[in-house]
Short mmCIF file of C-alpha atoms in Angstrom, two decimals:
data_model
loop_
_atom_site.label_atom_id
_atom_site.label_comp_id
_atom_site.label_asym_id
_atom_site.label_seq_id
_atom_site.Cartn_x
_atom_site.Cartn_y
_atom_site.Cartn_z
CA UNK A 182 90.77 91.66 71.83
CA UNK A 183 88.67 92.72 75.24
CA UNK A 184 89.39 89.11 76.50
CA UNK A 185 92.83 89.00 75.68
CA UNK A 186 93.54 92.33 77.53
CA UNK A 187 91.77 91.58 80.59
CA UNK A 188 92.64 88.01 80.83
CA UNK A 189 96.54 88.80 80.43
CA UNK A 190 95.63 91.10 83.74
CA UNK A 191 93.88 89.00 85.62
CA UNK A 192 96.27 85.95 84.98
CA UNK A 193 99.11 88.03 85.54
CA UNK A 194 97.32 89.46 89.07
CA UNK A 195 96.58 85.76 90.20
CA UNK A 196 100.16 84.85 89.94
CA UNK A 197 101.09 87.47 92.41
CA UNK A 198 103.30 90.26 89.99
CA UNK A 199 102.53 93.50 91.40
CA UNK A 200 100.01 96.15 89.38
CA UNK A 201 102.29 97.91 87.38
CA UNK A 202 103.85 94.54 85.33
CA UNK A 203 99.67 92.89 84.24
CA UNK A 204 99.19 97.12 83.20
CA UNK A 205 102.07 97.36 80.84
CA UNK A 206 101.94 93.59 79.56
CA UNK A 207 98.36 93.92 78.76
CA UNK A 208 99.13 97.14 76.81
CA UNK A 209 101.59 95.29 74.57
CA UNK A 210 99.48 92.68 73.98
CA UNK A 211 96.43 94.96 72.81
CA UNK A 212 99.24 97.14 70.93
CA UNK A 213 100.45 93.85 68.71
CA UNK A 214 97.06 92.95 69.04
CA UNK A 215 96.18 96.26 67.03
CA UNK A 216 98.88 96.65 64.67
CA UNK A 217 99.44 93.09 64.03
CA UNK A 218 103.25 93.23 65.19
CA UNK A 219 105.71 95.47 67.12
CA UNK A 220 107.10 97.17 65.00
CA UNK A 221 105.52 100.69 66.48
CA UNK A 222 105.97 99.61 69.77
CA UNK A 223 107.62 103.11 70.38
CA UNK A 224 104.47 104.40 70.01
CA UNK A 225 103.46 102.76 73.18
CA UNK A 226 106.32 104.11 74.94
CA UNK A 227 105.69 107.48 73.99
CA UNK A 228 102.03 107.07 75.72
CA UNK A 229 104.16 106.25 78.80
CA UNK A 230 106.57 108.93 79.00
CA UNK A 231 103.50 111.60 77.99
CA UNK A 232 101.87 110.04 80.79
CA UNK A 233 103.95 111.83 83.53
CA UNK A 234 104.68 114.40 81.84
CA UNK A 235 101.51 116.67 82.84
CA UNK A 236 103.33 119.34 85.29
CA UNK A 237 100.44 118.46 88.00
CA UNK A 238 101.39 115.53 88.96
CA UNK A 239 104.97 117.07 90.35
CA UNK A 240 102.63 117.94 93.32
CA UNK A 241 102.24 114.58 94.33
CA UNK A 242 105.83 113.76 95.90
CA UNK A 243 105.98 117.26 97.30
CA UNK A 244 102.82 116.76 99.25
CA UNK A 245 104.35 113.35 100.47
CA UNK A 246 107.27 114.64 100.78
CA UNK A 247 106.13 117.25 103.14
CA UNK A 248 103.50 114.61 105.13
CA UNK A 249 106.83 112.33 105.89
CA UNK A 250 108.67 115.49 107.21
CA UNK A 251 105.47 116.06 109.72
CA UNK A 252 104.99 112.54 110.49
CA UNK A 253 108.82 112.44 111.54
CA UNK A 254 108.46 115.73 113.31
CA UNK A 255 106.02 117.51 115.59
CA UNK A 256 103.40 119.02 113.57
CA UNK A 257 101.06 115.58 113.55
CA UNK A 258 101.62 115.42 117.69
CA UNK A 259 100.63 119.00 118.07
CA UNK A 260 97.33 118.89 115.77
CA UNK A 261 95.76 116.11 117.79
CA UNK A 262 97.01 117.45 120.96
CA UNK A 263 95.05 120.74 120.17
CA UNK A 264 92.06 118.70 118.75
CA UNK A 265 92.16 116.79 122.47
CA UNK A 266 91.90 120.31 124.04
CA UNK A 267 88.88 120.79 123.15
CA UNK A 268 87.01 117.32 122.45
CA UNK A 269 88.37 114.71 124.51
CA UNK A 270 86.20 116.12 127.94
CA UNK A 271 82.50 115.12 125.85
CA UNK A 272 81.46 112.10 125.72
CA UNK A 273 82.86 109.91 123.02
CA UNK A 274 85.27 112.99 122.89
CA UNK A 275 88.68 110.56 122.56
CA UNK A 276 86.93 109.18 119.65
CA UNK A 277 85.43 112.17 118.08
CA UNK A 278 89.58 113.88 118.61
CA UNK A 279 90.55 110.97 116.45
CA UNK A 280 88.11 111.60 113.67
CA UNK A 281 89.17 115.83 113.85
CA UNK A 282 92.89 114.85 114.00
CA UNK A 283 92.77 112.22 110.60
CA UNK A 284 90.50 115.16 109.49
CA UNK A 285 93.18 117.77 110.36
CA UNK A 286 96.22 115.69 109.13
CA UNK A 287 94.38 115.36 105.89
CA UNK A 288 94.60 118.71 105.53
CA UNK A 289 98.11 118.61 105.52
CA UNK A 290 98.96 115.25 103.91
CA UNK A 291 96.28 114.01 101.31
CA UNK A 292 97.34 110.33 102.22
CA UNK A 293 94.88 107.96 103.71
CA UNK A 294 97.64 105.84 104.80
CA UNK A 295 99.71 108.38 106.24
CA UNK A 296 97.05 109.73 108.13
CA UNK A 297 96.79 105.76 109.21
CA UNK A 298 100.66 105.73 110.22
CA UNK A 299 100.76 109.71 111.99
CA UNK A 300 97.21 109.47 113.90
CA UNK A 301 96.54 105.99 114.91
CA UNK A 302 100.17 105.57 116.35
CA UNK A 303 99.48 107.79 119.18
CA UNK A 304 95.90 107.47 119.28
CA UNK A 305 95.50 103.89 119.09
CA UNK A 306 97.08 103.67 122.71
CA UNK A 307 94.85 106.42 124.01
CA UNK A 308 91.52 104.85 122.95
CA UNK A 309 92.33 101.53 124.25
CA UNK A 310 93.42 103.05 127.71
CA UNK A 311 90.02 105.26 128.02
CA UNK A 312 87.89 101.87 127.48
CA UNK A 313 87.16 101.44 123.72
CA UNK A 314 87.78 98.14 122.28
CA UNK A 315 90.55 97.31 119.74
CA UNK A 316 87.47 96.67 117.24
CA UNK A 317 85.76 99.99 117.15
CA UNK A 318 89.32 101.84 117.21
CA UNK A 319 91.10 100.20 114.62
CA UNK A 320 87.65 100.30 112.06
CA UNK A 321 87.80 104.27 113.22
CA UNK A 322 91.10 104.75 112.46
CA UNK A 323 91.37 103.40 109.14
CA UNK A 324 87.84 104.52 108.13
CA UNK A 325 88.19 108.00 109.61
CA UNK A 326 91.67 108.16 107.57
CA UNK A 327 89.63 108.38 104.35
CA UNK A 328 88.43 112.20 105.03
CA UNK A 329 92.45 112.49 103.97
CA UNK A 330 91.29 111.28 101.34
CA UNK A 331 88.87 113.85 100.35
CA UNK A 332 90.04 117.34 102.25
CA UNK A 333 92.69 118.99 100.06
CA UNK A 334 95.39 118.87 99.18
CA UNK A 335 93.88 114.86 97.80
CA UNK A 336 96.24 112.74 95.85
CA UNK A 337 93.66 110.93 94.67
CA UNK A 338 91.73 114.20 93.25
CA UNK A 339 95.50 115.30 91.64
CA UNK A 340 95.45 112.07 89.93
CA UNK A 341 92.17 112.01 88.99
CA UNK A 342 92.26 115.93 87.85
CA UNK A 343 95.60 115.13 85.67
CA UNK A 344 93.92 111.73 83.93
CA UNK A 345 90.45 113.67 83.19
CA UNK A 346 91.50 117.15 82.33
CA UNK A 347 89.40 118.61 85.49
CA UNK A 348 90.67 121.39 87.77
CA UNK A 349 92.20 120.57 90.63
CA UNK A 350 91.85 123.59 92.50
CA UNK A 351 87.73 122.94 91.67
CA UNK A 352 88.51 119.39 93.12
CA UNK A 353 90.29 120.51 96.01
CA UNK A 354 87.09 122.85 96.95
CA UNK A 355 84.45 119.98 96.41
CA UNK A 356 86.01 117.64 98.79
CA UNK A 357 86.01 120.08 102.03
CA UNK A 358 82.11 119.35 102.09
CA UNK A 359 81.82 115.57 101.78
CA UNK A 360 84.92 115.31 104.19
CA UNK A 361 83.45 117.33 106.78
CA UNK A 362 80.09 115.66 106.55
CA UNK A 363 81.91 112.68 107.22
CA UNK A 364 84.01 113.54 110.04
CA UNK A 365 80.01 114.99 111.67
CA UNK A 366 78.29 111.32 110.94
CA UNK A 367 82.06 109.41 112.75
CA UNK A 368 81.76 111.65 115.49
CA UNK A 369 77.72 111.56 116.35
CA UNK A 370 78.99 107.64 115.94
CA UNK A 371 81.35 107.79 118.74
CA UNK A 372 78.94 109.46 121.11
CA UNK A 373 76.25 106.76 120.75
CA UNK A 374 79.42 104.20 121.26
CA UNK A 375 80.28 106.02 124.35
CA UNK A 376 77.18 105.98 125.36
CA UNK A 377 75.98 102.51 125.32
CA UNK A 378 79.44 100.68 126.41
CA UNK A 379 79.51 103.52 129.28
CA UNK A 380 83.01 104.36 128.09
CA UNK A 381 84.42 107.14 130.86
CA UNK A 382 85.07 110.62 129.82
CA UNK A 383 88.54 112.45 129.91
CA UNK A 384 88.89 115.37 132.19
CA UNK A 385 87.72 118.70 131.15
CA UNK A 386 91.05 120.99 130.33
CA UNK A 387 91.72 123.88 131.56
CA UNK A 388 91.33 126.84 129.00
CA UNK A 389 94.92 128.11 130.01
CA UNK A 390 96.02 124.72 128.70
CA UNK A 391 93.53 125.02 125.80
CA UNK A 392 94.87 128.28 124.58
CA UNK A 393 98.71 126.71 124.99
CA UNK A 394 97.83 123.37 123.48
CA UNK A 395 96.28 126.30 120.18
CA UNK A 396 99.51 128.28 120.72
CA UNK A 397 101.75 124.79 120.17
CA UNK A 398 99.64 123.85 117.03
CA UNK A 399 99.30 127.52 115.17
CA UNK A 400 102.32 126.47 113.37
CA UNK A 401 101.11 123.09 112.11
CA UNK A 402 97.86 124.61 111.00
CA UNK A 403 99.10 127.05 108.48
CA UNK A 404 99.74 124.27 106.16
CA UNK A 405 95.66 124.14 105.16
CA UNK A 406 96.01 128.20 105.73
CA UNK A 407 99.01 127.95 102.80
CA UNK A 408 97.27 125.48 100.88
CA UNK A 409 93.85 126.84 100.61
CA UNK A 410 94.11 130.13 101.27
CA UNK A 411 97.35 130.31 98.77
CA UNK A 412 95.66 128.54 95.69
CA UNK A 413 92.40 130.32 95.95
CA UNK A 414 94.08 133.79 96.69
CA UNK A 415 95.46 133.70 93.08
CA UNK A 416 98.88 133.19 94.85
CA UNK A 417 99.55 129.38 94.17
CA UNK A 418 99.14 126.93 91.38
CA UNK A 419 98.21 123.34 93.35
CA UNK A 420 101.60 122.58 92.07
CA UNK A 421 103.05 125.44 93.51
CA UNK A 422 101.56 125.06 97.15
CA UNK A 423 102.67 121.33 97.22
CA UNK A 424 106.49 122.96 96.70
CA UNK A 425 105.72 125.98 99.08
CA UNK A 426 104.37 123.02 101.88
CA UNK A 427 107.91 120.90 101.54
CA UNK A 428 109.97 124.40 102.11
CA UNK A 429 107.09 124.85 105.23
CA UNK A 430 107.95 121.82 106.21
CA UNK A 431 111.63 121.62 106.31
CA UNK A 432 111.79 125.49 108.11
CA UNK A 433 109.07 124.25 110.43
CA UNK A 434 110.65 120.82 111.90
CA UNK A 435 114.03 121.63 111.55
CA UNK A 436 114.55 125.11 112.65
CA UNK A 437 111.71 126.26 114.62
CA UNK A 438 110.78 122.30 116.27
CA UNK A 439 114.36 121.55 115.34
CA UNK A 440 113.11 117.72 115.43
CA UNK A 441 114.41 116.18 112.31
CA UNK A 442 118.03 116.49 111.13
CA UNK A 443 119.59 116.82 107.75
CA UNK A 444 120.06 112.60 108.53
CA UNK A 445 116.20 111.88 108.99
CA UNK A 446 115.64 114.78 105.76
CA UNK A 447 117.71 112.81 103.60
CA UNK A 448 116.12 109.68 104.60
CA UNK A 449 112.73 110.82 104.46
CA UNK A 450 113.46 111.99 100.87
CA UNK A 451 115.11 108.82 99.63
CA UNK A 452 111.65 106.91 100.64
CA UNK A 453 109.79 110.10 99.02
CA UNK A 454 111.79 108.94 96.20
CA UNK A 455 110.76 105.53 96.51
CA UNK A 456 107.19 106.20 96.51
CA UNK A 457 107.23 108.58 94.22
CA UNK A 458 108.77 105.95 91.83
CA UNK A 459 106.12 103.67 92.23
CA UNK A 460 103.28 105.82 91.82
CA UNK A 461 104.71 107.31 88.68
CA UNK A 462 105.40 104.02 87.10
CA UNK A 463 101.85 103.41 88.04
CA UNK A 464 100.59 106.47 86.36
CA UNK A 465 102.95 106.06 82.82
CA UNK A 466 101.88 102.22 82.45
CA UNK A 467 98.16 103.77 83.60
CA UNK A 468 98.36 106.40 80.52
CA UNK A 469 99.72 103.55 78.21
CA UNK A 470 97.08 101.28 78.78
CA UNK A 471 94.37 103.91 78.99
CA UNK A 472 95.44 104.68 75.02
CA UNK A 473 95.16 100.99 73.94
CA UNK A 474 91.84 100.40 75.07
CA UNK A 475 90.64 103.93 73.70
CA UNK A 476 92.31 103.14 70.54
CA UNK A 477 90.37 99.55 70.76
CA UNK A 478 87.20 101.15 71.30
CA UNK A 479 87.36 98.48 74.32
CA UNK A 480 85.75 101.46 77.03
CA UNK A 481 82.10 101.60 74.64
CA UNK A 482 81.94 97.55 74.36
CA UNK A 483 82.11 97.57 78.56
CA UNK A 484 79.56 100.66 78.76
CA UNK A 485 77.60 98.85 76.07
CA UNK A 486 77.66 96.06 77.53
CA UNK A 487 76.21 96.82 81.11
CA UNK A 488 73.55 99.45 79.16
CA UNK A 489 74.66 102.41 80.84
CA UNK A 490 74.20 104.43 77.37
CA UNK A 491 70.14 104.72 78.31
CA UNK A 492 70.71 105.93 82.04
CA UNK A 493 69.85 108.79 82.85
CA UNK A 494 72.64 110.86 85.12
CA UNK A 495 71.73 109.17 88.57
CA UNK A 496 72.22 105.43 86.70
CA UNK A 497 75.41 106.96 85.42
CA UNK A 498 76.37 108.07 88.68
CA UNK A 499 75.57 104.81 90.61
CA UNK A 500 77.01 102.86 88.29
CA UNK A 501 80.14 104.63 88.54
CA UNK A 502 80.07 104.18 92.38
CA UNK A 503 79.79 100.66 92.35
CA UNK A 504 82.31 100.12 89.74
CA UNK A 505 84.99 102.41 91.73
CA UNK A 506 83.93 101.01 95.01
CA UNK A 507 84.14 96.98 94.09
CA UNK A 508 87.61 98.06 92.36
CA UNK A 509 89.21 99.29 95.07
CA UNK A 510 88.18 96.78 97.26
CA UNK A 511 90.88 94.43 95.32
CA UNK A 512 93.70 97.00 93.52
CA UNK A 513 95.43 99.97 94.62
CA UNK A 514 93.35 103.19 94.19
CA UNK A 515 95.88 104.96 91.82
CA UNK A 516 95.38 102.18 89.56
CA UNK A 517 91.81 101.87 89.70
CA UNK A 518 91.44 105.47 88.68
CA UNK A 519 94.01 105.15 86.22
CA UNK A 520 92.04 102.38 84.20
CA UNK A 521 88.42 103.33 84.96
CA UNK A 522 88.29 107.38 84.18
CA UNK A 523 88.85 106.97 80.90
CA UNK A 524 86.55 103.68 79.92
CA UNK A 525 83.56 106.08 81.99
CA UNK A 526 85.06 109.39 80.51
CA UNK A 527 82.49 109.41 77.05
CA UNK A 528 79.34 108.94 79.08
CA UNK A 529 80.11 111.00 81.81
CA UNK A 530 80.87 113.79 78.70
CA UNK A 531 77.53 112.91 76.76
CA UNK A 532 75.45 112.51 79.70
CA UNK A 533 76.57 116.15 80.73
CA UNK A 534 77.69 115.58 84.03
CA UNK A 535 79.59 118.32 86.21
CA UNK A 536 82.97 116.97 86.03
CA UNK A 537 84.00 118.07 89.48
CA UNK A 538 80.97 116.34 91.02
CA UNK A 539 82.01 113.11 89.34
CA UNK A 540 85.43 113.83 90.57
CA UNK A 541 84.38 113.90 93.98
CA UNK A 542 82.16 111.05 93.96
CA UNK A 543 84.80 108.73 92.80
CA UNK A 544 87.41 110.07 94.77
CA UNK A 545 85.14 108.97 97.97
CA UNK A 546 84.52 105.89 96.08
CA UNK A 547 88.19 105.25 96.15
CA UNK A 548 88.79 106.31 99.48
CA UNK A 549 85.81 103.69 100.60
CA UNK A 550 87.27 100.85 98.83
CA UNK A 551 90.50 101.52 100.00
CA UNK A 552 89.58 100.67 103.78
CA UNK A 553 86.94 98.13 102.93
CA UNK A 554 87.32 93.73 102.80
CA UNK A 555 88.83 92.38 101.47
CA UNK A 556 92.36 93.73 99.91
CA UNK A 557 91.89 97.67 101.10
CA UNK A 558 95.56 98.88 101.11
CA UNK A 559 94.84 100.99 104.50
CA UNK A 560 93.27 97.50 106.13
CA UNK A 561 97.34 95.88 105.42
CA UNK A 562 98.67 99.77 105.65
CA UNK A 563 97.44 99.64 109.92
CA UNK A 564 97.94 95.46 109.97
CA UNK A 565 101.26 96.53 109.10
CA UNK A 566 101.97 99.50 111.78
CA UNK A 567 99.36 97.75 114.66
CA UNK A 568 100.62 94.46 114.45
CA UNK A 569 97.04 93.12 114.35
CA UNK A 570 95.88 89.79 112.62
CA UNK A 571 93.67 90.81 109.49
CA UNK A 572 90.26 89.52 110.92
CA UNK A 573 90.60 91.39 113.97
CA UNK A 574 91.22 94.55 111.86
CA UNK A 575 88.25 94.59 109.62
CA UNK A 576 85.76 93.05 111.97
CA UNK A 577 84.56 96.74 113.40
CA UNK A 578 84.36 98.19 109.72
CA UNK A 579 80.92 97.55 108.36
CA UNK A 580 79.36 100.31 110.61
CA UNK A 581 81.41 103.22 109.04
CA UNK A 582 81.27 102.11 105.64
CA UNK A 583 77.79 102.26 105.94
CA UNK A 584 78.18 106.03 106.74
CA UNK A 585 80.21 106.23 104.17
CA UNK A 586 77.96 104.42 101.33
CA UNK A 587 75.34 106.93 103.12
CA UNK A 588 77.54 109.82 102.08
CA UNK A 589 77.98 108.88 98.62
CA UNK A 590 74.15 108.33 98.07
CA UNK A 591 73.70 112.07 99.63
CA UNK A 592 76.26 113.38 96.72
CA UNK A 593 74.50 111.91 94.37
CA UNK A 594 70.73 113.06 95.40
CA UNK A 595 72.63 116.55 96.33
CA UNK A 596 75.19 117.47 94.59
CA UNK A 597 75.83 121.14 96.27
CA UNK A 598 77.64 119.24 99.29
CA UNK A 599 80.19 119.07 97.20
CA UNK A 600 79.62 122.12 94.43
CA UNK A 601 78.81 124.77 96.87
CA UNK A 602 81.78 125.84 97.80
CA UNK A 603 83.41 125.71 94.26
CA UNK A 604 80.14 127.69 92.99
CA UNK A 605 80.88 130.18 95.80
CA UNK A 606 84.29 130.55 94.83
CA UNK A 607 83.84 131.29 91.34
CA UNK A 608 80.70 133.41 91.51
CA UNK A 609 82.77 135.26 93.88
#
């Protein structure tokens, strides 16, 4: 039964249908499979529809709902215009702004590739201009674009919290440390770049422009403010800040920026719409295929199989790694969470393993594989938006996913870069 289910996927993945059509036609094939007919094949539906049903995942197409309404508007301009104030002077400082502006947009977006699409537009430009070559910026921006990954609010850590029964607002805290350890290892990057191709620094700014360039962005940063301060202040749900960002949002570009009409609204929703649909599709044929293989007992033959039973935690967590990792480096990372949580959920439970660390470390995992050779969706996401050929977009990438792999090897040997925070906020 195994090798029927996976070889309907991967047959149905070599002949090009997209991700959600192998996930749903290998679930009715291990359903009949099961039950010997399809006669109960409601019952699979039902798996679908409870799927998306969890309330949490309504704060996914606010949050990119609200990250299309910034990326149309002002807010994104304004956040790395205030980051340039006060980095782009030091050396490697246009790079290092990049890095702080995907980490800043994060903040307000949780989508690697919109953080690809609202930072490397103008940026891209910028970096070329001041010297650095096309290589080293495009690897930064689509590598730096993963900290959006992991700084809340994180689709990927919604997802992840709704398919594994973990707290989001615990996810959302463990991510601020790996993110910002990531945006310290990019930037220390960017000075020894500067350095050693003699790339010219930009003029210091004037701290009467500084303190304008803050005044222009205060407005833009009390998204993280709502966010954060709103769902650990006992004010929000994450589902409710997601709704409270959109209304944000919409008062913030078209009243007080007044950049983006009730035309551009209604078109930014209709392709909110469009996304959503996709990812929710993903998500019901995720949940269907999730209870066929748990039903199949198909997640302890793979776990048997590889001998991860007699690891100890750190096999259990490397394992994991790789397996997230490699996945993403060929399918979407929605799906890849979708379909590997729950075949790693029983060990991770009988190996006794802080949910929210595990969390974390595949969420990085994710974001890694999602910018990394050879089918990372934000590698075609700035192919797409650059116009670039593919080689010439991936060939400056092995450096930062080294950092990266680095990061997720200090997580694992220590932990409290991700649980500190979260074990601050609930001794407090």
């Amino acid at each position: 039964m195994t090798a029927a289910i996976l070889g309907t996927m991967i047959v149905l993945l070599l002949l090009g249908f997209p991700m959600m059509v192998p996930l749903i036609v290998a679930s009715v094939v291990g359903f009949v499979a099961i039950f010997g007919g399809i006669g109960h094949l409601e019952t699979l539906v039902q798996q679908v529809i409870a799927g998306i049903q969890p309330a949490s995942l309504i704060a996914v197409p606010m949050f990119i709902f609200a990250a299309e309404i910034m990326t149309r508007g002002q807010s994104a301009g304004r956040l790395i215009d205030v980051v340039m104030a006060f980095l782009g002077h030091i050396k490697g400082g246009l790079a290092i702004s990049t890095a702080g502006a995907c980490t800043m947009f994060g903040a307000v977006s949780g989508s690697t590739q919109a953080t690809v699409v609202a930072v490397g537009g103008p940026m891209r430009p910028r970096l070329l201009k001041a010297g650095y070559s096309d290589r080293f910026t495009l690897a930064l921006i689509i590598n730096a674009s993963d900290i959006a990954f992991l700084i809340p609010p994180s689709i990927g850590m919604i997802i992840y919290g709704v398919v594994s029964g973990t707290s989001i607002a615990e996810l959302f805290l463990a991510g601020i440390g790996p993110g910002l350890l990531i945006l310290v290892m990019f930037s220390i990057y960017s000075y020894i770049y500067a350095v050693r191709h003699n790339v010219p620094t930009e003029p210091r700014m004037p701290w009467p422009d500084r303190l304008r360039a803050v005044r222009r962005a205060i407005w833009p940063m009390g998204f993280p403010a709502l966010i954060i301060g709103g769902i650990y202040g006992g004010i929000f749900s994450p589902t409710e800040a997601a709704a409270a960002c959109v209304l944000y949002a919409i008062v913030l570009e078209m009243v007080v920026f007044r950049q983006v009409s009730p035309r551009q609204l209604f078109a930014t929703a209709k392709s909110t719409g469009l996304i959503t649909a996709v990812v929710f599709i993903l998500v019901g044929a995720g949940a269907a295929f999730s209870y066929v293989i748990s039903f199949a007992q198909i997640p302890q033959e793979i776990l048997a199989g590889i001998g991860i039973d007699g690891m100890g935690p750190y096999g259990v967590l490397f394992t994991i790694s790789i397996a997230f990792f490699i996945g993403c480096m060929f399918v979407d990372p929605i799906v890849v969470i979708l379909v590997l949580v729950p075949i790693f959920a029983p060990v991770v439970q009988a190996t006794g393993l802080d949910p929210v660390l595990v969390g974390t470390i595949i969420t990085l995992q994710v974001a890694i594989g999602s910018a990394t050779p050879p089918f990372g969706c934000d590698i075609f996401t700035a192919i797409a938006v650059f116009r670039r050929p593919y080689w010439e977009v991936i060939r400056g990438t092995p450096p930062f996913v080294v950092m990266l792999l680095s990061v997720s090897v200090l997580l694992i040997f220590f932990p409290q870069i991700a649980l500190f925070l979260r074990d601050l906020s609930i001794d407090g």
